[in-house]
PDB file of C-alpha atoms in Angstrom:
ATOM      1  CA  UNK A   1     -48.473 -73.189 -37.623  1.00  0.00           C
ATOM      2  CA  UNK A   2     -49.152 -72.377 -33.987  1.00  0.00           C
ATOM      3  CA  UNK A   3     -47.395 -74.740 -31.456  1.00  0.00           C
ATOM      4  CA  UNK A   4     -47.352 -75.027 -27.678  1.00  0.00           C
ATOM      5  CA  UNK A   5     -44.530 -75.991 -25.534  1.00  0.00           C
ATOM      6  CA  UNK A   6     -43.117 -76.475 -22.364  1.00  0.00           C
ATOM      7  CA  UNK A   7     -40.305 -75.739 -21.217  1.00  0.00           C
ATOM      8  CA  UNK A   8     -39.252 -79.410 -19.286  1.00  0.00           C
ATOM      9  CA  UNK A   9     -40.059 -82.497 -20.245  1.00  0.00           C
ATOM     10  CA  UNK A  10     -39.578 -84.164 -16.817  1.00  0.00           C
ATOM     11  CA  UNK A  11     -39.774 -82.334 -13.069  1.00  0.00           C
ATOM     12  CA  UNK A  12     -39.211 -84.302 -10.066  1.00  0.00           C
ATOM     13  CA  UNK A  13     -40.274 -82.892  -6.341  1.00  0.00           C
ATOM     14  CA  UNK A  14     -40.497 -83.882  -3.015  1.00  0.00           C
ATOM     15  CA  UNK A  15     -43.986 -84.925  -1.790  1.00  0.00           C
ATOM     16  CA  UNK A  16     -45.119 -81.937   0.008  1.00  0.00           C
ATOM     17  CA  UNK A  17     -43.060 -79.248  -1.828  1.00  0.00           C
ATOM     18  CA  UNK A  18     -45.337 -76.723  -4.325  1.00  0.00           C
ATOM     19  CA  UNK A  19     -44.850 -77.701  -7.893  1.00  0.00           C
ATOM     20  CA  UNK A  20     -44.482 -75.335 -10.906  1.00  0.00           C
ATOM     21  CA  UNK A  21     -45.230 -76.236 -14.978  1.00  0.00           C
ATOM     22  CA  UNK A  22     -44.241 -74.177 -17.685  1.00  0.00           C
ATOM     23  CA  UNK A  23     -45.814 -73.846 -20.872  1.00  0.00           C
ATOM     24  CA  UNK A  24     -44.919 -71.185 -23.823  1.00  0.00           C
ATOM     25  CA  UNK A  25     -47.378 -70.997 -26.376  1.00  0.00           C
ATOM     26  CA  UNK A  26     -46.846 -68.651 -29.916  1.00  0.00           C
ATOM     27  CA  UNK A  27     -50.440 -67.656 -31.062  1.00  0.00           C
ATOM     28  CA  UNK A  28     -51.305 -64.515 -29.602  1.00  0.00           C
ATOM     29  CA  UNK A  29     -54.827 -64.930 -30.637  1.00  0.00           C
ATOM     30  CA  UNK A  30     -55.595 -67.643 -28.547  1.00  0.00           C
ATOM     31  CA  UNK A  31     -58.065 -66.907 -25.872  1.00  0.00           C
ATOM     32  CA  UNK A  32     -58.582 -69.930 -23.742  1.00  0.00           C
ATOM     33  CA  UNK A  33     -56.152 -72.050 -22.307  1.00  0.00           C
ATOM     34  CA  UNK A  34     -56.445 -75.320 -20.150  1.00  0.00           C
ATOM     35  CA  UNK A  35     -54.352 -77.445 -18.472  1.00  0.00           C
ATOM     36  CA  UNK A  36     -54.651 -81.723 -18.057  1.00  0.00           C
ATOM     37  CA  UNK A  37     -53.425 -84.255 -16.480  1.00  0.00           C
ATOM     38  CA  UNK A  38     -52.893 -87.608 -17.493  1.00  0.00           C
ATOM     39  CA  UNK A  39     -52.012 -90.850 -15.900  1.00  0.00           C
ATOM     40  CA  UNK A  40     -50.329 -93.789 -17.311  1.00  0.00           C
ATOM     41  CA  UNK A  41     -53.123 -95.716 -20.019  1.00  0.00           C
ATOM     42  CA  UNK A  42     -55.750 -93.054 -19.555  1.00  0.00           C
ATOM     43  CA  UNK A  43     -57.453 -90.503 -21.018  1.00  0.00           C
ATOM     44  CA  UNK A  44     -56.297 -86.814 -20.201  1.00  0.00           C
ATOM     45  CA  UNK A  45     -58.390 -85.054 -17.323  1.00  0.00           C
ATOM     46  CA  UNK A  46     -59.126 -81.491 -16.712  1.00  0.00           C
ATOM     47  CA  UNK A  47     -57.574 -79.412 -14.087  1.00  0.00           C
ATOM     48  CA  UNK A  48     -58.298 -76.312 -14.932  1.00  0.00           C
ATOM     49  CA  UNK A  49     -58.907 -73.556 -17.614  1.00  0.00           C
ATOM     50  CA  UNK A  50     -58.248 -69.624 -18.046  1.00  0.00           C
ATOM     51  CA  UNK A  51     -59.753 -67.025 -20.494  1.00  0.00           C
ATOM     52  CA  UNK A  52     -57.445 -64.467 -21.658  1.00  0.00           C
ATOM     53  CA  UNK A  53     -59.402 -61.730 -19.525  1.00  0.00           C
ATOM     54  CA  UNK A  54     -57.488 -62.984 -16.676  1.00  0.00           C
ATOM     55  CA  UNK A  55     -54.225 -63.371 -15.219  1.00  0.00           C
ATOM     56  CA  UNK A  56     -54.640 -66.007 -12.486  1.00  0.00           C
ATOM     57  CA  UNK A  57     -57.238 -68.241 -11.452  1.00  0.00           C
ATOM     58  CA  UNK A  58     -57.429 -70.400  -8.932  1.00  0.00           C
ATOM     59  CA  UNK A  59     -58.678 -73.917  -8.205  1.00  0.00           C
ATOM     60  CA  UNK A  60     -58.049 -76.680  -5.407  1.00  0.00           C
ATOM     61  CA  UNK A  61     -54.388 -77.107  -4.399  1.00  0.00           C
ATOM     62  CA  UNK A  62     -53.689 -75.599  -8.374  1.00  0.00           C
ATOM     63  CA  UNK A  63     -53.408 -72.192  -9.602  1.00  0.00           C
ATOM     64  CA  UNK A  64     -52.919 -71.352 -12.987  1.00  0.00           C
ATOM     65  CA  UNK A  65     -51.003 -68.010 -13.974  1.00  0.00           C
ATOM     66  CA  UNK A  66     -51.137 -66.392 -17.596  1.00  0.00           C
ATOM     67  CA  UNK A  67     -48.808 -64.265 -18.981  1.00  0.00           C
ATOM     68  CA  UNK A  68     -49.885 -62.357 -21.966  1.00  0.00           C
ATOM     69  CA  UNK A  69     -47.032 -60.451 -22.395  1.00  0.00           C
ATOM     70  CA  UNK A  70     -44.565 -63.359 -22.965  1.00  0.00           C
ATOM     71  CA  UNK A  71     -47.169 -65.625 -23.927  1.00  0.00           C
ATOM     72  CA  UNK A  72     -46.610 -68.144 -20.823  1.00  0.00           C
ATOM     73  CA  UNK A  73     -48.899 -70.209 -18.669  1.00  0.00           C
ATOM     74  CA  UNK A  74     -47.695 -72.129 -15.750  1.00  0.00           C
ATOM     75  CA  UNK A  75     -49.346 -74.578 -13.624  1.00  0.00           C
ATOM     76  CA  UNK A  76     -48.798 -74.467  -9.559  1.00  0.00           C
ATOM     77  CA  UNK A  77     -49.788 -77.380  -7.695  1.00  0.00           C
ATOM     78  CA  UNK A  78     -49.563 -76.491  -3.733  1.00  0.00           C
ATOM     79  CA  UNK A  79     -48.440 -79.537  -1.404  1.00  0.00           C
ATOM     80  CA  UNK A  80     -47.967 -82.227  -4.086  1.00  0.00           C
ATOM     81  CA  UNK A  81     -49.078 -85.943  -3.371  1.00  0.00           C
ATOM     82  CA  UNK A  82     -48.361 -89.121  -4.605  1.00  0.00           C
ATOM     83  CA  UNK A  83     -51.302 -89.043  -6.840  1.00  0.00           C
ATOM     84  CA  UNK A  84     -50.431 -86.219  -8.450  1.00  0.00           C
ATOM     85  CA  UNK A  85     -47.650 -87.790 -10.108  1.00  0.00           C
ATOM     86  CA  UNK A  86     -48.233 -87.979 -14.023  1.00  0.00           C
ATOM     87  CA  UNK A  87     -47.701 -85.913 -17.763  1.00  0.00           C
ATOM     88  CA  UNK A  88     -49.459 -82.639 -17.363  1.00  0.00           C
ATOM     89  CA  UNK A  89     -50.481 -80.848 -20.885  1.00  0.00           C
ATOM     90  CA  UNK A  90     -50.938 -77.035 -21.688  1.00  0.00           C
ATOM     91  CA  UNK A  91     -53.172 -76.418 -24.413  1.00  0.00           C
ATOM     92  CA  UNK A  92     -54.504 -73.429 -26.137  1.00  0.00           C
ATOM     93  CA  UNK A  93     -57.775 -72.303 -28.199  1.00  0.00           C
ATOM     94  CA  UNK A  94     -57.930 -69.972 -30.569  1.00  0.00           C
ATOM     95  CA  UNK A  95     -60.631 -67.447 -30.420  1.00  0.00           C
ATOM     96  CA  UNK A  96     -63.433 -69.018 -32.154  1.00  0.00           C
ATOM     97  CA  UNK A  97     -67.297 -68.046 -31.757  1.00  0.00           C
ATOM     98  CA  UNK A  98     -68.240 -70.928 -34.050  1.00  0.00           C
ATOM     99  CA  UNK A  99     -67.634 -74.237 -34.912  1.00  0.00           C
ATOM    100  CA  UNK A 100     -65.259 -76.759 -33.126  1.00  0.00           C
ATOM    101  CA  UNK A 101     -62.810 -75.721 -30.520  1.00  0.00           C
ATOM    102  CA  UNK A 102     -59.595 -76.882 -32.059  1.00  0.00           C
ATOM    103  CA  UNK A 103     -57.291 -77.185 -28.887  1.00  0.00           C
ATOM    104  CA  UNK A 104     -53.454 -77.526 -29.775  1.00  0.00           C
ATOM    105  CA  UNK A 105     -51.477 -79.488 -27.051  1.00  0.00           C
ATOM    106  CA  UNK A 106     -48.490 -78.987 -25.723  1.00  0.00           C
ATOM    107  CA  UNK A 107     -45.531 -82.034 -25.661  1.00  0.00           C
ATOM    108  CA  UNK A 108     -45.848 -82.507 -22.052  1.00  0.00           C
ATOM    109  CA  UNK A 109     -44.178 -82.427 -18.761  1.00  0.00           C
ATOM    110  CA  UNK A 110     -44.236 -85.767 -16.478  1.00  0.00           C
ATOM    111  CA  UNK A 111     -44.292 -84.946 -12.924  1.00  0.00           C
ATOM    112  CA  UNK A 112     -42.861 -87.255 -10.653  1.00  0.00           C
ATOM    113  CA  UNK A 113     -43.585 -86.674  -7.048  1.00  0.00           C
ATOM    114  CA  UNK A 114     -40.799 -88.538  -4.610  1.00  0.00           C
ATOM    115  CA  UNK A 115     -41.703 -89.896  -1.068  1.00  0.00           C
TER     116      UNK A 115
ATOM    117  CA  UNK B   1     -73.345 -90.306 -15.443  1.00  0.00           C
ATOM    118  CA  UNK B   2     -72.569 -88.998 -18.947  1.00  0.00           C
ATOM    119  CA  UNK B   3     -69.129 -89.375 -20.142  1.00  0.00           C
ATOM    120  CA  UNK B   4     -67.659 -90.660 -23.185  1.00  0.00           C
ATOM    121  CA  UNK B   5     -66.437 -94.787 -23.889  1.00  0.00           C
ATOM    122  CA  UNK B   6     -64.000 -95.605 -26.057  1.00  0.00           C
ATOM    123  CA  UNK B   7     -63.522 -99.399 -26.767  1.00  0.00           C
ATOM    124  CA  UNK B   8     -61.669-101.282 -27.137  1.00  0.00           C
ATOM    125  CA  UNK B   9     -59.285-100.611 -24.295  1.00  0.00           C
ATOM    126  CA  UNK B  10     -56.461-102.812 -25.992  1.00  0.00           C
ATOM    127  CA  UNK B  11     -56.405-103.874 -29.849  1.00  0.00           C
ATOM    128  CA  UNK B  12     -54.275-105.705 -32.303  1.00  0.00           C
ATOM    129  CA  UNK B  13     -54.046-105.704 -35.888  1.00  0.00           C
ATOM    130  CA  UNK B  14     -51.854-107.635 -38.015  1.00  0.00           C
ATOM    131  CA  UNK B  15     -49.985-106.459 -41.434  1.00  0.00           C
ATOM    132  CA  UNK B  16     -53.169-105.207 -43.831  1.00  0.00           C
ATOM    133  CA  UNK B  17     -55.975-104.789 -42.290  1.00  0.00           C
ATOM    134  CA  UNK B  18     -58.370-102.248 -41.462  1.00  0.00           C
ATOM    135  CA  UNK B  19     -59.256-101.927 -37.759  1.00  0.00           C
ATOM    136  CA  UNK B  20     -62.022 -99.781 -36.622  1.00  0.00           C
ATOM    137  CA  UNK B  21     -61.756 -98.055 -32.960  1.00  0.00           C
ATOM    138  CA  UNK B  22     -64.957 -97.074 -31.548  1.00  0.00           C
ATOM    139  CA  UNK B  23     -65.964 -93.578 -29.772  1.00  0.00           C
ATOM    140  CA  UNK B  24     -69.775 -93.533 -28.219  1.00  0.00           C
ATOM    141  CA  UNK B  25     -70.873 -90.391 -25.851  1.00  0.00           C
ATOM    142  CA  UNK B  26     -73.636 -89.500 -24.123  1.00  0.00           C
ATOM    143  CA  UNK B  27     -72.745 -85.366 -23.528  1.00  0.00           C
ATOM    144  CA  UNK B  28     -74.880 -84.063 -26.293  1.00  0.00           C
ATOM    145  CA  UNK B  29     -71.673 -82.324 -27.383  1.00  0.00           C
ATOM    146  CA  UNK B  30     -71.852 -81.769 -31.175  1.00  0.00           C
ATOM    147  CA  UNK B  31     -68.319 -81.708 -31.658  1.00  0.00           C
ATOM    148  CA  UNK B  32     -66.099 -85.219 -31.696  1.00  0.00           C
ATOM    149  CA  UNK B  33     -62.270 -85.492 -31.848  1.00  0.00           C
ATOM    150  CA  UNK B  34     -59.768 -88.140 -32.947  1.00  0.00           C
ATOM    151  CA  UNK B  35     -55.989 -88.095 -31.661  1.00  0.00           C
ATOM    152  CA  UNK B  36     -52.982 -89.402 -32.004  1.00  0.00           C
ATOM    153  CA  UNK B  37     -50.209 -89.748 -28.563  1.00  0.00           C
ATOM    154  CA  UNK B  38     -47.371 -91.443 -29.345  1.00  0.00           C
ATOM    155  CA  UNK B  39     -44.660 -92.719 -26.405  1.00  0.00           C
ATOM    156  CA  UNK B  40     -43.240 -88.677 -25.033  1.00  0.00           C
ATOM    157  CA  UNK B  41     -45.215 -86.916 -27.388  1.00  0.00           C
ATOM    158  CA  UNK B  42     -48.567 -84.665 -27.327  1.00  0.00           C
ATOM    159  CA  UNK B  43     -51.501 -85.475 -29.278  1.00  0.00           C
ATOM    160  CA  UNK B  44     -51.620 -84.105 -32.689  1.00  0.00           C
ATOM    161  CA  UNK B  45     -55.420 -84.344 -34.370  1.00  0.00           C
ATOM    162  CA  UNK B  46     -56.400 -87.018 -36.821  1.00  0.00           C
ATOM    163  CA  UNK B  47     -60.147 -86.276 -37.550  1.00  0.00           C
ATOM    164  CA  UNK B  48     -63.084 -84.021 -36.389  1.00  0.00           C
ATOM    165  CA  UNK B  49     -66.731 -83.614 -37.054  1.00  0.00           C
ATOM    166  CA  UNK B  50     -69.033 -80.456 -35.957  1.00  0.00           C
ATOM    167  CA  UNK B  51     -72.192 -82.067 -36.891  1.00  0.00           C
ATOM    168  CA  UNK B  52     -73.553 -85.181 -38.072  1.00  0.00           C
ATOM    169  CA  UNK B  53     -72.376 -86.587 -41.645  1.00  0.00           C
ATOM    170  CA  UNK B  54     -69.907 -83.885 -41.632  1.00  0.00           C
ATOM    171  CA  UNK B  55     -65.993 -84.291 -40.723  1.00  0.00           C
ATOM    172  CA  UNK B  56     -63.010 -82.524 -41.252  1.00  0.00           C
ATOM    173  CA  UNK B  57     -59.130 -84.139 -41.515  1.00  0.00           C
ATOM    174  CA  UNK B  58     -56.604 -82.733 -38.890  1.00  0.00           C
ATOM    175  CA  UNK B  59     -52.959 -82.919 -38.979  1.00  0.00           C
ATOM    176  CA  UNK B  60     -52.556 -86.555 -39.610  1.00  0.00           C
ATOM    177  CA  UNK B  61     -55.675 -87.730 -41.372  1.00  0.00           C
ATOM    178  CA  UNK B  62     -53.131 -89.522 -43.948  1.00  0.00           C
ATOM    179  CA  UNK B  63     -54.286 -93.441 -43.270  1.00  0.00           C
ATOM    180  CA  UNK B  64     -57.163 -93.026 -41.217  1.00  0.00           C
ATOM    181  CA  UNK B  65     -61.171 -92.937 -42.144  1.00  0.00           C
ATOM    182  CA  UNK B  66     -63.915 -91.602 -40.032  1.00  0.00           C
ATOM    183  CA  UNK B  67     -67.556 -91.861 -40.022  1.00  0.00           C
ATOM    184  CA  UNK B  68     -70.426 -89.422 -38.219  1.00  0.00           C
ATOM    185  CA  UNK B  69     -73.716 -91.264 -38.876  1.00  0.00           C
ATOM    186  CA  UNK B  70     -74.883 -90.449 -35.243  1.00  0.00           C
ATOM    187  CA  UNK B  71     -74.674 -87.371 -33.005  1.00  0.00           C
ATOM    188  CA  UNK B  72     -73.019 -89.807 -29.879  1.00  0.00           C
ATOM    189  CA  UNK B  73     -70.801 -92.104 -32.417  1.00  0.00           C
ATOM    190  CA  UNK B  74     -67.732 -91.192 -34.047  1.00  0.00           C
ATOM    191  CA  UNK B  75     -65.698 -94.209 -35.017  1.00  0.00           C
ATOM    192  CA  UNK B  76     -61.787 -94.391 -36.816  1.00  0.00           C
ATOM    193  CA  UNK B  77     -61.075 -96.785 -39.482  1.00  0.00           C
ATOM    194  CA  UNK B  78     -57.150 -97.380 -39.106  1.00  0.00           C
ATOM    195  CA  UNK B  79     -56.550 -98.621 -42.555  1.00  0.00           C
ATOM    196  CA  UNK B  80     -53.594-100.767 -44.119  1.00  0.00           C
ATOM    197  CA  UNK B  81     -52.250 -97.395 -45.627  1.00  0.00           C
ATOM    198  CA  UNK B  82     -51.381 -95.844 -42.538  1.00  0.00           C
ATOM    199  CA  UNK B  83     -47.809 -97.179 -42.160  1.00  0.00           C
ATOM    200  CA  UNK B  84     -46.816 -96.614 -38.649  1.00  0.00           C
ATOM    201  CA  UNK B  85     -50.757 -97.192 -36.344  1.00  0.00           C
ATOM    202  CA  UNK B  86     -49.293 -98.116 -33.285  1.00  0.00           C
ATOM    203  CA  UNK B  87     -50.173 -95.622 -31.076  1.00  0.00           C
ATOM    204  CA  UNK B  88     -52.527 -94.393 -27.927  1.00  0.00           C
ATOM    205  CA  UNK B  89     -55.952 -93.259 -29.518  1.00  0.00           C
ATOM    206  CA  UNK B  90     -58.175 -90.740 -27.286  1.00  0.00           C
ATOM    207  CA  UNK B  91     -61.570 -89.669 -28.781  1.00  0.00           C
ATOM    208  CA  UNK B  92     -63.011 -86.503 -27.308  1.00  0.00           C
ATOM    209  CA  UNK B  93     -65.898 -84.615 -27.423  1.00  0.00           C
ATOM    210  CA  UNK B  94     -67.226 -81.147 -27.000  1.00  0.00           C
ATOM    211  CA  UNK B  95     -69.673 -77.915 -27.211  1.00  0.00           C
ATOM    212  CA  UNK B  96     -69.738 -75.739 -30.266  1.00  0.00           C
ATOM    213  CA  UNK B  97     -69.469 -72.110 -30.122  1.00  0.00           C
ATOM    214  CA  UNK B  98     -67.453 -71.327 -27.009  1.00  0.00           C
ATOM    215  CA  UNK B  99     -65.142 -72.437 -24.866  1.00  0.00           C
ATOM    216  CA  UNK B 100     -65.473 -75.662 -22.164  1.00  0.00           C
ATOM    217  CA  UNK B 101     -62.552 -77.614 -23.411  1.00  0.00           C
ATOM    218  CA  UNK B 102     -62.783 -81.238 -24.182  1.00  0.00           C
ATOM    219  CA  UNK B 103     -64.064 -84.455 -22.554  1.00  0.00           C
ATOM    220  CA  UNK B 104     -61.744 -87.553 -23.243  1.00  0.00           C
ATOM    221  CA  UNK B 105     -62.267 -91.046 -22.965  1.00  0.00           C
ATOM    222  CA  UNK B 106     -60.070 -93.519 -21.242  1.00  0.00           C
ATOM    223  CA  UNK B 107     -58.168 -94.615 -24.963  1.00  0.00           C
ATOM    224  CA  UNK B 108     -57.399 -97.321 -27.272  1.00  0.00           C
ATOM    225  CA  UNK B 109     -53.893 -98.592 -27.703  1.00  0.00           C
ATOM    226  CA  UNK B 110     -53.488-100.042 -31.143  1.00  0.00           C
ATOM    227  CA  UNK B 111     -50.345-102.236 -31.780  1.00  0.00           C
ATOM    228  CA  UNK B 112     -49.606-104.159 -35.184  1.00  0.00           C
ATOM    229  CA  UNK B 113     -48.091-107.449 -34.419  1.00  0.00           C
TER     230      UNK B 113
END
């Protein structure tokens, strides 16, 4: 079945320096990707999404960049804080114009930002 | 403010027993999800429902019972047969029909003493 990965499973920067996430994913179908993050004992929050109609979109402090081609999504977070330390998830949607959207997550990279 | 409650936050079941986790939300999504996290892992899908008394099993369903009686409710039975429930539990919720991602709620961790 389809999976999505990332490359790292851990990714320590200073606090201030730009922050990038890698995530490979294998179904070429998908259409919609998304990216969370999630802090210790909660529940996963958006950050931000990207149809496969476009190649970068941008958000506050985050940018997300799709590559179609090589079937890879990264995550940029510009000037990284203390609160953005946590486990950031890539996951993808295959095209669907009914029914449930069945996301499949990626493992996970923790970001740790250091003072 | 609508969002989605899971409760509750902590729970602890002994050898045997059935323990039921509950989901409630107040999007008027149609769509409800149960997963699975375990400790460095991603979430891999237990149950989900598109409508109401209708569900479908996921990945893992093996061990685990679901009910839709309500559009907002969407509880998991963790039964005796699932041999290894302690985990992080995040129900989620969503639209039909297009893409908007998922809402999640804040969790349940389960742990069998």
């Amino acid at each position: 079945g389809e999976s999505v990965g990332l490359h790292l499973p851990t990714l320590s920067v200073q606090e201030g320096d730009n922050s990038i996430i890698n995530c490979a994913y294998s179904n070429s179908a998908s259409d919609y990707f998304i990216w969370y993050k999630q802090e210790s004992g909660k529940g996963p929050q958006f950050i931000i999404d990207i149809r496969s109609n476009m190649d970068k979109r941008q958000g506050q402090r985050v940018t997300v960049l799709l590559n179609k081609t090589v079937k890879h999504l990264s995550l940029q977070i510009a000037a990284t804080q203390p609160g953005d330390s946590a486990v950031y998830f890539c996951a993808e949607s295959p095209k669907s114009f009914q029914g449930a959207q069945k996301l499949v997550f990626g493992q996970g990279t923790r970001l740790t930002i250091n003072p | 403010d609508g969002g989605i409650t899971q409760s509750p936050k902590y729970l602890f079941r002994k050898e045997g027993q059935n323990v039921t986790l509950s989901c409630e939300q107040n999007l008027n999504h149609d769509a409800m999800y149960w997963y699975r996290q375990d400790p460095g892992q991603g979430l891999r899908l237990i149950y989900y429902s598109q409508i109401v008394n209708d569900f479908q099993k996921g990945d893992i369903a093996e061990g685990y019972s679901v009910s839709r009686e309500k559009k907002e409710s969407f509880p998991l039975t963790v039964t005796s047969a699932q041999k290894n429930p302690t985990a992080f539990y995040l129900c989620a919720s969503s639209i039909i029909g297009g893409h908007d991602g998922y809402t999640f709620g804040s969790g349940t961790r389960l742990t069998v003493v």
